[in-house]
Structures are given as structure tokens and as C-alpha cells.
Amino acid sequence: MIRRHVQVVAFLLIALGAVISPGRGIGAADGLPARLSDQEFWKLIETFSEPGGSFRSDNLLSNELQFQHVIPELTRLTRPGRAYVGVGPEQNFTYIAALKPSIAVILDIRRGNLDLHLLYKALFEMSSDRADFVSRLFSKPRPEGLTASSTAADIFAAYGNVEASERLYVQNIATVRDQLFTKHGFALADEDVRGIEYVYRAFFVFGPRIQYSPFGLSGATIQPTYADLMVATDESGQTRGFLSNEEAFGYVKSLQSRNLVVPVVGNFAGAKAIRAVGAYLKEKGTTLSVFYLSNVEEYLKRDGVWQDFCANVSELPLDATSTFIRSIRSVTGDPSDGLRSELGPMNQISNCR
């Protein structure tokens, strides 16, 4: 009888271990910390980053309306609790909410993208829920009637009838600065302070109608707005955006509050950033689950440096499930056709194939 009791207890312990195993759950995987201190977070930014470059537009939000279409397959292919690397602005939050990594690194050649993500970090941390977040992002007073069960469409319809407030904007930007400088103690350069104010002003001026190229790059009229992106769906019609429900928002907020969404300035073909990220993940004993590329490979191949990117990818900790998310331009070349998302195995490119 005693032997049988011991066997039952052992079985339960094994089963419990399978449930809460870091590699299978959504907590810190392997040696990844459950949180980074403010000093560790800022050191990673400085250690991973390269000198900034330029791009033809500010990229204050995505222009990829179909980016959620790959999420159902992506969640079947990959495991939560690992690492995520991405590029660009807010679409990363939707992938993070769906994939539930233990750490996310957002790598972009533009230092303005780092400034944008520091702004987002402060807003996530200070916001109690999705409606509060949208209020802060666009400096609009919160309308009555929004609850935890409101859909993204409900939220953006409600804010569509609310005017932005200059007083609220001034108050909010001061609170953002206090959050980053005083609460976290980040050593922001004057350039970054101006960059944060620049992007925040754009959200205030344009509101939920803001587009990828708000300041006049050709094609702006056919680009999706922020509201369009937040109410977009996968191919089955399910809304999977990070503002689709409180659980999705809460997961990103939790990572942000624990300093586990790390913005980095880096060139995909550069000699430092991707390799530094790879070395850190290997040191922590974890695997890269997903690398969201957008359509950066298009520019790398155009500039003749795709092989350098390929060599960088070979330094990342990968396995057979590690997956690229690519954004592919329409074969027609018509901007109105947009970009479609595709998945691909990372272990092939790591061998430069």
C-alpha cells in the first residue's frame, strides 16, 4: 500500500512538472530571468545595439494588414516560453501576445524605433487596461461604457467620437518622461527624448487614423490606419491583435513591466546586434522560437548583404521548430495589394540556403 502511494505521488509530481516546465509553459524558459532589473535592461540595449541607420519613412505603425493570417499555424508550429525577435513597431505586440515568449527583442536599424518602443513601454506600464492604453496613446479622454469585455472594434468606435486633448497630451508626455527617467532611471540621451516626443506628437495629431507614413510618403492614402490594424483578423475572422482582449494586452503589459521587451538598434546584416542577441540567448540556455522579418530581406538582397544576414542567423540558438515570419510583396507591384505574411523554417537560412 505504501509502495502504491509512493508511485501515485511520483506520477503526480512528474505530471505537475510537465505542466509547469519552463520550456512548455509561459514563464521564464531555462535560464532566462523572470524579470530584468532596470540596469540589466538598459545594459542589454547598449550592449546589443549598433550605430543607427536610416530608412525612407518613420514606420510609426505597420502597413501589413494581413499579418495575423499566419498566427494559427504559427502557434501550432512553435512553443511558448522561448525567445522572440522582431522588427518594426506595434505588430510585434500581437505576435508576442499570441506566441507568449519569455523574452522579446525588437531589432531595427532606425533609432527612432527604439524611441517608439520606449514610449510604448511607458504606456503599457502605466495603463490599467486596453481602453486606458488607447486613451494615453492618443491623448483622448476615456469615453464612458468601455469595459473588459469590449471588443477592439468597440474601443476604437468609441474613441473615434472623442477629440484629442492638448492638455492631456502635455500631461501624458510629462508622465512618460517621469516613468522612463525617474521610475526606471534610464540614461536617455537628448536625441532619444526628442525622438519620443516626436512620435508621441504624431499619435496625438493623427489619432487612430494615423498611418505607416503619416507625413506624406506616397501610398499613404491606401495604407491601413491604426484602427484598421487593431480590428484586423486572421483568415477565419478571429481578431488576434494585442488589443483584442484583456488577456492579450495583459501578457504584453506583463513582459513590458518586467523589462522583457528589449528594443535594440541594429542592422540585420551588421556585425554586432543579431550575434549579440544570439550569444545572450545561448548563455541563458534558451532557443529562438520566432524571428519576424517583415520584408527586410528584400532590402538586404537588393543591397547585396543578404549573405551577411544569413551568417548572423547561423549564430542564433535554433531548432527544427524555429520559424521566420516574412512579409512578401505582391507580384503585381500594386501597393494596394499590400504585403502577405508567410512562414519559413529558420534552420534552412542558417545554412545559407
mmCIF file of N, CA and C in Angstrom, residues 41-167:
data_model
loop_
_atom_site.group_PDB
_atom_site.id
_atom_site.type_symbol
_atom_site.label_atom_id
_atom_site.label_comp_id
_atom_site.label_asym_id
_atom_site.label_seq_id
_atom_site.Cartn_x
_atom_site.Cartn_y
_atom_site.Cartn_z
ATOM 1 N N PHE A 41 18.308 45.768 -18.125
ATOM 2 C CA PHE A 41 17.573 46.118 -19.346
ATOM 3 C C PHE A 41 18.351 47.138 -20.166
ATOM 4 N N TRP A 42 18.787 48.205 -19.530
ATOM 5 C CA TRP A 42 19.492 49.254 -20.263
ATOM 6 C C TRP A 42 20.853 48.768 -20.754
ATOM 7 N N LYS A 43 21.490 47.910 -19.972
ATOM 8 C CA LYS A 43 22.777 47.366 -20.405
ATOM 9 C C LYS A 43 22.609 46.507 -21.653
ATOM 10 N N LEU A 44 21.516 45.735 -21.729
ATOM 11 C CA LEU A 44 21.269 44.930 -22.926
ATOM 12 C C LEU A 44 21.070 45.824 -24.141
ATOM 13 N N ILE A 45 20.324 46.905 -23.986
ATOM 14 C CA ILE A 45 20.139 47.837 -25.103
ATOM 15 C C ILE A 45 21.488 48.348 -25.592
ATOM 16 N N GLU A 46 22.317 48.784 -24.666
ATOM 17 C CA GLU A 46 23.618 49.346 -25.038
ATOM 18 C C GLU A 46 24.562 48.278 -25.578
ATOM 19 N N THR A 47 24.516 47.078 -25.008
ATOM 20 C CA THR A 47 25.423 46.006 -25.419
ATOM 21 C C THR A 47 25.063 45.453 -26.786
ATOM 22 N N PHE A 48 23.763 45.299 -27.050
ATOM 23 C CA PHE A 48 23.310 44.716 -28.310
ATOM 24 C C PHE A 48 23.351 45.707 -29.466
ATOM 25 N N SER A 49 23.178 46.995 -29.187
ATOM 26 C CA SER A 49 22.910 47.972 -30.250
ATOM 27 C C SER A 49 24.143 48.349 -31.059
ATOM 28 N N GLU A 50 23.870 48.722 -32.302
ATOM 29 C CA GLU A 50 24.867 49.237 -33.240
ATOM 30 C C GLU A 50 24.523 50.694 -33.546
ATOM 31 N N PRO A 51 25.401 51.419 -34.232
ATOM 32 C CA PRO A 51 25.033 52.774 -34.680
ATOM 33 C C PRO A 51 23.786 52.726 -35.560
ATOM 34 N N GLY A 52 22.908 53.690 -35.394
ATOM 35 C CA GLY A 52 21.661 53.704 -36.138
ATOM 36 C C GLY A 52 21.854 54.035 -37.603
ATOM 37 N N GLY A 53 20.906 53.600 -38.408
ATOM 38 C CA GLY A 53 20.886 53.924 -39.825
ATOM 39 C C GLY A 53 19.607 54.670 -40.154
ATOM 40 N N SER A 54 19.279 54.740 -41.421
ATOM 41 C CA SER A 54 18.094 55.486 -41.846
ATOM 42 C C SER A 54 17.233 54.624 -42.752
ATOM 43 N N PHE A 55 15.979 55.040 -42.889
ATOM 44 C CA PHE A 55 15.048 54.385 -43.792
ATOM 45 C C PHE A 55 14.204 55.473 -44.427
ATOM 46 N N ARG A 56 13.447 55.122 -45.444
ATOM 47 C CA ARG A 56 12.737 56.134 -46.225
ATOM 48 C C ARG A 56 11.500 56.683 -45.521
ATOM 49 N N SER A 57 11.091 56.079 -44.417
ATOM 50 C CA SER A 57 9.919 56.573 -43.696
ATOM 51 C C SER A 57 10.095 56.317 -42.205
ATOM 52 N N ASP A 58 9.200 56.901 -41.408
ATOM 53 C CA ASP A 58 9.299 56.774 -39.954
ATOM 54 C C ASP A 58 8.794 55.436 -39.438
ATOM 55 N N ASN A 59 7.903 54.776 -40.187
ATOM 56 C CA ASN A 59 7.359 53.478 -39.769
ATOM 57 C C ASN A 59 6.783 53.534 -38.357
ATOM 58 N N LEU A 60 5.879 54.461 -38.104
ATOM 59 C CA LEU A 60 5.302 54.586 -36.770
ATOM 60 C C LEU A 60 4.289 53.492 -36.469
ATOM 61 N N LEU A 61 3.809 52.818 -37.501
ATOM 62 C CA LEU A 61 2.982 51.634 -37.317
ATOM 63 C C LEU A 61 3.104 50.753 -38.543
ATOM 64 N N SER A 62 2.573 49.565 -38.444
ATOM 65 C CA SER A 62 2.684 48.593 -39.525
ATOM 66 C C SER A 62 1.867 49.027 -40.744
ATOM 67 N N ASN A 63 2.237 48.489 -41.902
ATOM 68 C CA ASN A 63 1.398 48.629 -43.095
ATOM 69 C C ASN A 63 0.980 47.250 -43.608
ATOM 70 N N GLU A 64 1.026 46.249 -42.719
ATOM 71 C CA GLU A 64 0.753 44.856 -43.098
ATOM 72 C C GLU A 64 -0.589 44.420 -42.512
ATOM 73 N N LEU A 65 -1.631 44.600 -43.268
ATOM 74 C CA LEU A 65 -2.979 44.344 -42.767
ATOM 75 C C LEU A 65 -3.249 42.849 -42.577
ATOM 76 N N GLN A 66 -2.533 41.985 -43.310
ATOM 77 C CA GLN A 66 -2.791 40.548 -43.249
ATOM 78 C C GLN A 66 -1.844 39.809 -42.303
ATOM 79 N N PHE A 67 -1.151 40.537 -41.445
ATOM 80 C CA PHE A 67 -0.095 39.893 -40.662
ATOM 81 C C PHE A 67 -0.617 38.872 -39.653
ATOM 82 N N GLN A 68 -1.911 38.925 -39.309
ATOM 83 C CA GLN A 68 -2.457 37.946 -38.366
ATOM 84 C C GLN A 68 -2.780 36.606 -39.020
ATOM 85 N N HIS A 69 -2.769 36.550 -40.340
ATOM 86 C CA HIS A 69 -3.210 35.340 -41.033
ATOM 87 C C HIS A 69 -2.361 34.119 -40.693
ATOM 88 N N VAL A 70 -1.099 34.327 -40.342
ATOM 89 C CA VAL A 70 -0.212 33.188 -40.075
ATOM 90 C C VAL A 70 -0.258 32.734 -38.620
ATOM 91 N N ILE A 71 -0.958 33.456 -37.759
ATOM 92 C CA ILE A 71 -0.890 33.152 -36.329
ATOM 93 C C ILE A 71 -1.410 31.757 -35.985
ATOM 94 N N PRO A 72 -2.536 31.289 -36.526
ATOM 95 C CA PRO A 72 -2.978 29.938 -36.164
ATOM 96 C C PRO A 72 -1.926 28.866 -36.462
ATOM 97 N N GLU A 73 -1.332 28.911 -37.645
ATOM 98 C CA GLU A 73 -0.296 27.929 -37.970
ATOM 99 C C GLU A 73 0.940 28.138 -37.111
ATOM 100 N N LEU A 74 1.276 29.388 -36.852
ATOM 101 C CA LEU A 74 2.463 29.709 -36.060
ATOM 102 C C LEU A 74 2.355 29.131 -34.652
ATOM 103 N N THR A 75 1.190 29.230 -34.051
ATOM 104 C CA THR A 75 1.018 28.693 -32.700
ATOM 105 C C THR A 75 1.048 27.167 -32.686
ATOM 106 N N ARG A 76 0.736 26.543 -33.809
ATOM 107 C CA ARG A 76 0.854 25.084 -33.889
ATOM 108 C C ARG A 76 2.308 24.646 -34.059
ATOM 109 N N LEU A 77 3.090 25.446 -34.761
ATOM 110 C CA LEU A 77 4.470 25.072 -35.072
ATOM 111 C C LEU A 77 5.436 25.316 -33.920
ATOM 112 N N THR A 78 5.179 26.340 -33.129
ATOM 113 C CA THR A 78 6.175 26.805 -32.168
ATOM 114 C C THR A 78 5.728 26.552 -30.731
ATOM 115 N N ARG A 79 6.665 26.745 -29.810
ATOM 116 C CA ARG A 79 6.401 26.537 -28.390
ATOM 117 C C ARG A 79 6.472 27.861 -27.637
ATOM 118 N N PRO A 80 5.591 28.062 -26.659
ATOM 119 C CA PRO A 80 5.675 29.269 -25.829
ATOM 120 C C PRO A 80 6.850 29.187 -24.865
ATOM 121 N N GLY A 81 7.144 30.304 -24.212
ATOM 122 C CA GLY A 81 8.165 30.314 -23.179
ATOM 123 C C GLY A 81 9.582 30.407 -23.676
ATOM 124 N N ARG A 82 9.762 30.627 -24.971
ATOM 125 C CA ARG A 82 11.101 30.753 -25.533
ATOM 126 C C ARG A 82 11.386 32.225 -25.849
ATOM 127 N N ALA A 83 12.216 32.471 -26.849
ATOM 128 C CA ALA A 83 12.584 33.843 -27.204
ATOM 129 C C ALA A 83 11.946 34.234 -28.534
ATOM 130 N N TYR A 84 11.692 35.524 -28.672
ATOM 131 C CA TYR A 84 11.121 36.111 -29.887
ATOM 132 C C TYR A 84 12.004 37.271 -30.309
ATOM 133 N N VAL A 85 12.261 37.379 -31.610
ATOM 134 C CA VAL A 85 12.953 38.543 -32.170
ATOM 135 C C VAL A 85 12.083 39.093 -33.293
ATOM 136 N N GLY A 86 11.943 40.410 -33.344
ATOM 137 C CA GLY A 86 11.141 41.028 -34.387
ATOM 138 C C GLY A 86 11.723 42.352 -34.826
ATOM 139 N N VAL A 87 11.039 42.976 -35.755
ATOM 140 C CA VAL A 87 11.471 44.256 -36.310
ATOM 141 C C VAL A 87 10.254 45.163 -36.434
ATOM 142 N N GLY A 88 10.481 46.470 -36.319
ATOM 143 C CA GLY A 88 9.402 47.409 -36.570
ATOM 144 C C GLY A 88 8.577 47.740 -35.341
ATOM 145 N N PRO A 89 7.376 48.302 -35.562
ATOM 146 C CA PRO A 89 6.573 48.846 -34.467
ATOM 147 C C PRO A 89 5.615 47.853 -33.815
ATOM 148 N N GLU A 90 4.321 48.211 -33.755
ATOM 149 C CA GLU A 90 3.374 47.562 -32.845
ATOM 150 C C GLU A 90 2.936 46.164 -33.248
ATOM 151 N N GLN A 91 3.143 45.746 -34.514
ATOM 152 C CA GLN A 91 2.710 44.402 -34.890
ATOM 153 C C GLN A 91 3.410 43.336 -34.057
ATOM 154 N N ASN A 92 4.590 43.654 -33.548
ATOM 155 C CA ASN A 92 5.293 42.712 -32.680
ATOM 156 C C ASN A 92 4.476 42.362 -31.443
ATOM 157 N N PHE A 93 3.709 43.307 -30.924
ATOM 158 C CA PHE A 93 2.932 43.041 -29.710
ATOM 159 C C PHE A 93 1.869 41.976 -29.961
ATOM 160 N N THR A 94 1.295 41.981 -31.159
ATOM 161 C CA THR A 94 0.303 40.961 -31.496
ATOM 162 C C THR A 94 0.950 39.587 -31.574
ATOM 163 N N TYR A 95 2.115 39.496 -32.198
ATOM 164 C CA TYR A 95 2.816 38.210 -32.238
ATOM 165 C C TYR A 95 3.237 37.770 -30.840
ATOM 166 N N ILE A 96 3.689 38.698 -30.017
ATOM 167 C CA ILE A 96 4.084 38.367 -28.646
ATOM 168 C C ILE A 96 2.883 37.844 -27.858
ATOM 169 N N ALA A 97 1.745 38.511 -27.983
ATOM 170 C CA ALA A 97 0.541 38.082 -27.266
ATOM 171 C C ALA A 97 0.115 36.679 -27.685
ATOM 172 N N ALA A 98 0.281 36.353 -28.960
ATOM 173 C CA ALA A 98 -0.133 35.041 -29.465
ATOM 174 C C ALA A 98 0.864 33.943 -29.117
ATOM 175 N N LEU A 99 2.158 34.256 -29.180
ATOM 176 C CA LEU A 99 3.205 33.241 -29.033
ATOM 177 C C LEU A 99 3.680 33.069 -27.599
ATOM 178 N N LYS A 100 3.477 34.070 -26.766
ATOM 179 C CA LYS A 100 3.832 34.038 -25.355
ATOM 180 C C LYS A 100 5.299 33.650 -25.105
ATOM 181 N N PRO A 101 6.224 34.417 -25.653
ATOM 182 C CA PRO A 101 7.641 34.179 -25.354
ATOM 183 C C PRO A 101 7.972 34.642 -23.941
ATOM 184 N N SER A 102 9.129 34.210 -23.448
ATOM 185 C CA SER A 102 9.607 34.679 -22.149
ATOM 186 C C SER A 102 10.410 35.960 -22.269
ATOM 187 N N ILE A 103 10.922 36.238 -23.456
ATOM 188 C CA ILE A 103 11.638 37.484 -23.712
ATOM 189 C C ILE A 103 11.457 37.840 -25.179
ATOM 190 N N ALA A 104 11.400 39.121 -25.475
ATOM 191 C CA ALA A 104 11.274 39.596 -26.854
ATOM 192 C C ALA A 104 12.305 40.684 -27.094
ATOM 193 N N VAL A 105 12.974 40.596 -28.234
ATOM 194 C CA VAL A 105 13.930 41.618 -28.656
ATOM 195 C C VAL A 105 13.417 42.218 -29.956
ATOM 196 N N ILE A 106 13.244 43.534 -29.987
ATOM 197 C CA ILE A 106 12.772 44.230 -31.188
ATOM 198 C C ILE A 106 13.959 44.968 -31.780
ATOM 199 N N LEU A 107 14.403 44.510 -32.933
ATOM 200 C CA LEU A 107 15.648 44.984 -33.539
ATOM 201 C C LEU A 107 15.335 45.755 -34.813
ATOM 202 N N ASP A 108 15.822 46.990 -34.903
ATOM 203 C CA ASP A 108 15.531 47.827 -36.067
ATOM 204 C C ASP A 108 16.707 48.759 -36.324
ATOM 205 N N ILE A 109 16.971 49.032 -37.594
ATOM 206 C CA ILE A 109 18.109 49.881 -37.958
ATOM 207 C C ILE A 109 17.885 51.335 -37.554
ATOM 208 N N ARG A 110 16.637 51.724 -37.353
ATOM 209 C CA ARG A 110 16.310 53.116 -37.024
ATOM 210 C C ARG A 110 16.282 53.321 -35.505
ATOM 211 N N ARG A 111 17.019 54.295 -35.022
ATOM 212 C CA ARG A 111 16.954 54.589 -33.589
ATOM 213 C C ARG A 111 15.565 55.100 -33.204
ATOM 214 N N GLY A 112 14.869 55.686 -34.160
ATOM 215 C CA GLY A 112 13.510 56.121 -33.884
ATOM 216 C C GLY A 112 12.602 54.986 -33.453
ATOM 217 N N ASN A 113 12.892 53.765 -33.910
ATOM 218 C CA ASN A 113 12.081 52.624 -33.491
ATOM 219 C C ASN A 113 12.321 52.297 -32.023
ATOM 220 N N LEU A 114 13.566 52.468 -31.567
ATOM 221 C CA LEU A 114 13.857 52.301 -30.143
ATOM 222 C C LEU A 114 13.075 53.325 -29.326
ATOM 223 N N ASP A 115 13.068 54.576 -29.787
ATOM 224 C CA ASP A 115 12.321 55.622 -29.087
ATOM 225 C C ASP A 115 10.831 55.283 -29.037
ATOM 226 N N LEU A 116 10.300 54.798 -30.156
ATOM 227 C CA LEU A 116 8.894 54.408 -30.216
ATOM 228 C C LEU A 116 8.590 53.321 -29.195
ATOM 229 N N HIS A 117 9.477 52.331 -29.093
ATOM 230 C CA HIS A 117 9.222 51.228 -28.162
ATOM 231 C C HIS A 117 9.420 51.636 -26.706
ATOM 232 N N LEU A 118 10.279 52.599 -26.446
ATOM 233 C CA LEU A 118 10.375 53.121 -25.080
ATOM 234 C C LEU A 118 9.090 53.857 -24.699
ATOM 235 N N LEU A 119 8.516 54.584 -25.656
ATOM 236 C CA LEU A 119 7.218 55.216 -25.419
ATOM 237 C C LEU A 119 6.164 54.155 -25.118
ATOM 238 N N TYR A 120 6.102 53.121 -25.962
ATOM 239 C CA TYR A 120 5.139 52.045 -25.737
ATOM 240 C C TYR A 120 5.358 51.394 -24.370
ATOM 241 N N LYS A 121 6.603 51.182 -24.005
ATOM 242 C CA LYS A 121 6.906 50.571 -22.711
ATOM 243 C C LYS A 121 6.259 51.359 -21.579
ATOM 244 N N ALA A 122 6.480 52.668 -21.587
ATOM 245 C CA ALA A 122 5.901 53.516 -20.545
ATOM 246 C C ALA A 122 4.376 53.451 -20.563
ATOM 247 N N LEU A 123 3.775 53.483 -21.751
ATOM 248 C CA LEU A 123 2.316 53.479 -21.847
ATOM 249 C C LEU A 123 1.727 52.159 -21.364
ATOM 250 N N PHE A 124 2.343 51.037 -21.737
ATOM 251 C CA PHE A 124 1.875 49.741 -21.240
ATOM 252 C C PHE A 124 1.940 49.702 -19.719
ATOM 253 N N GLU A 125 3.055 50.123 -19.171
ATOM 254 C CA GLU A 125 3.247 50.038 -17.727
ATOM 255 C C GLU A 125 2.245 50.896 -16.966
ATOM 256 N N MET A 126 1.907 52.048 -17.500
ATOM 257 C CA MET A 126 1.038 52.985 -16.790
ATOM 258 C C MET A 126 -0.446 52.708 -16.996
ATOM 259 N N SER A 127 -0.795 51.892 -17.987
ATOM 260 C CA SER A 127 -2.207 51.700 -18.355
ATOM 261 C C SER A 127 -2.813 50.517 -17.609
ATOM 262 N N SER A 128 -4.006 50.720 -17.095
ATOM 263 C CA SER A 128 -4.676 49.671 -16.325
ATOM 264 C C SER A 128 -5.361 48.646 -17.215
ATOM 265 N N ASP A 129 -5.792 49.058 -18.398
ATOM 266 C CA ASP A 129 -6.464 48.147 -19.319
ATOM 267 C C ASP A 129 -6.356 48.710 -20.736
ATOM 268 N N ARG A 130 -7.008 48.038 -21.688
ATOM 269 C CA ARG A 130 -6.881 48.438 -23.096
ATOM 270 C C ARG A 130 -7.439 49.837 -23.350
ATOM 271 N N ALA A 131 -8.579 50.131 -22.779
ATOM 272 C CA ALA A 131 -9.191 51.445 -23.007
ATOM 273 C C ALA A 131 -8.318 52.556 -22.437
ATOM 274 N N ASP A 132 -7.694 52.301 -21.308
ATOM 275 C CA ASP A 132 -6.777 53.271 -20.711
ATOM 276 C C ASP A 132 -5.552 53.454 -21.602
ATOM 277 N N PHE A 133 -5.057 52.356 -22.165
ATOM 278 C CA PHE A 133 -3.903 52.408 -23.064
ATOM 279 C C PHE A 133 -4.206 53.264 -24.291
ATOM 280 N N VAL A 134 -5.356 53.057 -24.906
ATOM 281 C CA VAL A 134 -5.727 53.829 -26.098
ATOM 282 C C VAL A 134 -5.901 55.300 -25.733
ATOM 283 N N SER A 135 -6.451 55.566 -24.570
ATOM 284 C CA SER A 135 -6.584 56.947 -24.102
ATOM 285 C C SER A 135 -5.226 57.622 -24.005
ATOM 286 N N ARG A 136 -4.270 56.938 -23.417
ATOM 287 C CA ARG A 136 -2.930 57.513 -23.250
ATOM 288 C C ARG A 136 -2.202 57.636 -24.588
ATOM 289 N N LEU A 137 -2.351 56.627 -25.447
ATOM 290 C CA LEU A 137 -1.632 56.631 -26.723
ATOM 291 C C LEU A 137 -2.025 57.824 -27.581
ATOM 292 N N PHE A 138 -3.305 58.139 -27.611
ATOM 293 C CA PHE A 138 -3.795 59.206 -28.486
ATOM 294 C C PHE A 138 -4.166 60.482 -27.732
ATOM 295 N N SER A 139 -3.913 60.509 -26.426
ATOM 296 C CA SER A 139 -4.224 61.684 -25.590
ATOM 297 C C SER A 139 -5.681 62.105 -25.754
ATOM 298 N N LYS A 140 -6.569 61.106 -25.615
ATOM 299 C CA LYS A 140 -8.010 61.347 -25.685
ATOM 300 C C LYS A 140 -8.648 60.939 -24.360
ATOM 301 N N PRO A 141 -9.565 61.752 -23.841
ATOM 302 C CA PRO A 141 -10.272 61.355 -22.618
ATOM 303 C C PRO A 141 -11.016 60.038 -22.829
ATOM 304 N N ARG A 142 -11.008 59.206 -21.815
ATOM 305 C CA ARG A 142 -11.663 57.904 -21.936
ATOM 306 C C ARG A 142 -13.181 58.064 -21.961
ATOM 307 N N PRO A 143 -13.837 57.521 -22.982
ATOM 308 C CA PRO A 143 -15.300 57.613 -23.027
ATOM 309 C C PRO A 143 -15.943 56.625 -22.058
ATOM 310 N N GLU A 144 -17.154 56.900 -21.661
ATOM 311 C CA GLU A 144 -17.873 56.011 -20.757
ATOM 312 C C GLU A 144 -18.318 54.753 -21.498
ATOM 313 N N GLY A 145 -18.505 53.686 -20.727
ATOM 314 C CA GLY A 145 -19.109 52.478 -21.277
ATOM 315 C C GLY A 145 -18.149 51.404 -21.720
ATOM 316 N N LEU A 146 -16.850 51.682 -21.753
ATOM 317 C CA LEU A 146 -15.890 50.663 -22.166
ATOM 318 C C LEU A 146 -15.532 49.785 -20.974
ATOM 319 N N THR A 147 -15.566 48.472 -21.187
ATOM 320 C CA THR A 147 -15.316 47.516 -20.113
ATOM 321 C C THR A 147 -14.302 46.478 -20.568
ATOM 322 N N ALA A 148 -14.008 45.541 -19.679
ATOM 323 C CA ALA A 148 -13.062 44.473 -20.000
ATOM 324 C C ALA A 148 -13.573 43.581 -21.127
ATOM 325 N N SER A 149 -14.882 43.558 -21.338
ATOM 326 C CA SER A 149 -15.450 42.715 -22.395
ATOM 327 C C SER A 149 -15.627 43.450 -23.719
ATOM 328 N N SER A 150 -15.307 44.731 -23.765
ATOM 329 C CA SER A 150 -15.419 45.482 -25.025
ATOM 330 C C SER A 150 -14.469 44.907 -26.064
ATOM 331 N N THR A 151 -14.918 44.845 -27.302
ATOM 332 C CA THR A 151 -14.053 44.384 -28.383
ATOM 333 C C THR A 151 -13.149 45.525 -28.837
ATOM 334 N N ALA A 152 -12.141 45.182 -29.619
ATOM 335 C CA ALA A 152 -11.286 46.225 -30.192
ATOM 336 C C ALA A 152 -12.114 47.174 -31.050
ATOM 337 N N ALA A 153 -13.076 46.626 -31.782
ATOM 338 C CA ALA A 153 -13.948 47.474 -32.604
ATOM 339 C C ALA A 153 -14.755 48.427 -31.726
ATOM 340 N N ASP A 154 -15.242 47.929 -30.590
ATOM 341 C CA ASP A 154 -15.979 48.788 -29.656
ATOM 342 C C ASP A 154 -15.101 49.940 -29.173
ATOM 343 N N ILE A 155 -13.873 49.612 -28.809
ATOM 344 C CA ILE A 155 -12.963 50.614 -28.248
ATOM 345 C C ILE A 155 -12.657 51.699 -29.269
ATOM 346 N N PHE A 156 -12.325 51.297 -30.490
ATOM 347 C CA PHE A 156 -11.934 52.300 -31.488
ATOM 348 C C PHE A 156 -13.136 53.064 -32.026
ATOM 349 N N ALA A 157 -14.303 52.444 -32.027
ATOM 350 C CA ALA A 157 -15.507 53.194 -32.395
ATOM 351 C C ALA A 157 -15.794 54.269 -31.350
ATOM 352 N N ALA A 158 -15.620 53.924 -30.088
ATOM 353 C CA ALA A 158 -15.875 54.893 -29.020
ATOM 354 C C ALA A 158 -14.890 56.054 -29.076
ATOM 355 N N TYR A 159 -13.618 55.759 -29.286
ATOM 356 C CA TYR A 159 -12.617 56.824 -29.334
ATOM 357 C C TYR A 159 -12.698 57.633 -30.621
ATOM 358 N N GLY A 160 -13.329 57.070 -31.648
ATOM 359 C CA GLY A 160 -13.487 57.820 -32.888
ATOM 360 C C GLY A 160 -14.338 59.066 -32.722
ATOM 361 N N ASN A 161 -15.140 59.101 -31.671
ATOM 362 C CA ASN A 161 -16.022 60.245 -31.420
ATOM 363 C C ASN A 161 -15.473 61.199 -30.364
ATOM 364 N N VAL A 162 -14.207 60.987 -29.956
ATOM 365 C CA VAL A 162 -13.610 61.794 -28.888
ATOM 366 C C VAL A 162 -12.473 62.627 -29.463
ATOM 367 N N GLU A 163 -12.460 63.911 -29.165
ATOM 368 C CA GLU A 163 -11.388 64.796 -29.616
ATOM 369 C C GLU A 163 -10.146 64.616 -28.742
ATOM 370 N N ALA A 164 -8.976 64.702 -29.367
ATOM 371 C CA ALA A 164 -7.725 64.674 -28.611
ATOM 372 C C ALA A 164 -7.595 65.947 -27.786
ATOM 373 N N SER A 165 -6.916 65.829 -26.658
ATOM 374 C CA SER A 165 -6.789 66.949 -25.726
ATOM 375 C C SER A 165 -5.334 67.382 -25.612
ATOM 376 N N GLU A 166 -5.057 68.638 -25.951
ATOM 377 C CA GLU A 166 -3.704 69.175 -25.800
ATOM 378 C C GLU A 166 -3.275 69.131 -24.332
ATOM 379 N N ARG A 167 -4.190 69.444 -23.444
ATOM 380 C CA ARG A 167 -3.873 69.398 -22.015
ATOM 381 C C ARG A 167 -3.481 67.987 -21.593
#
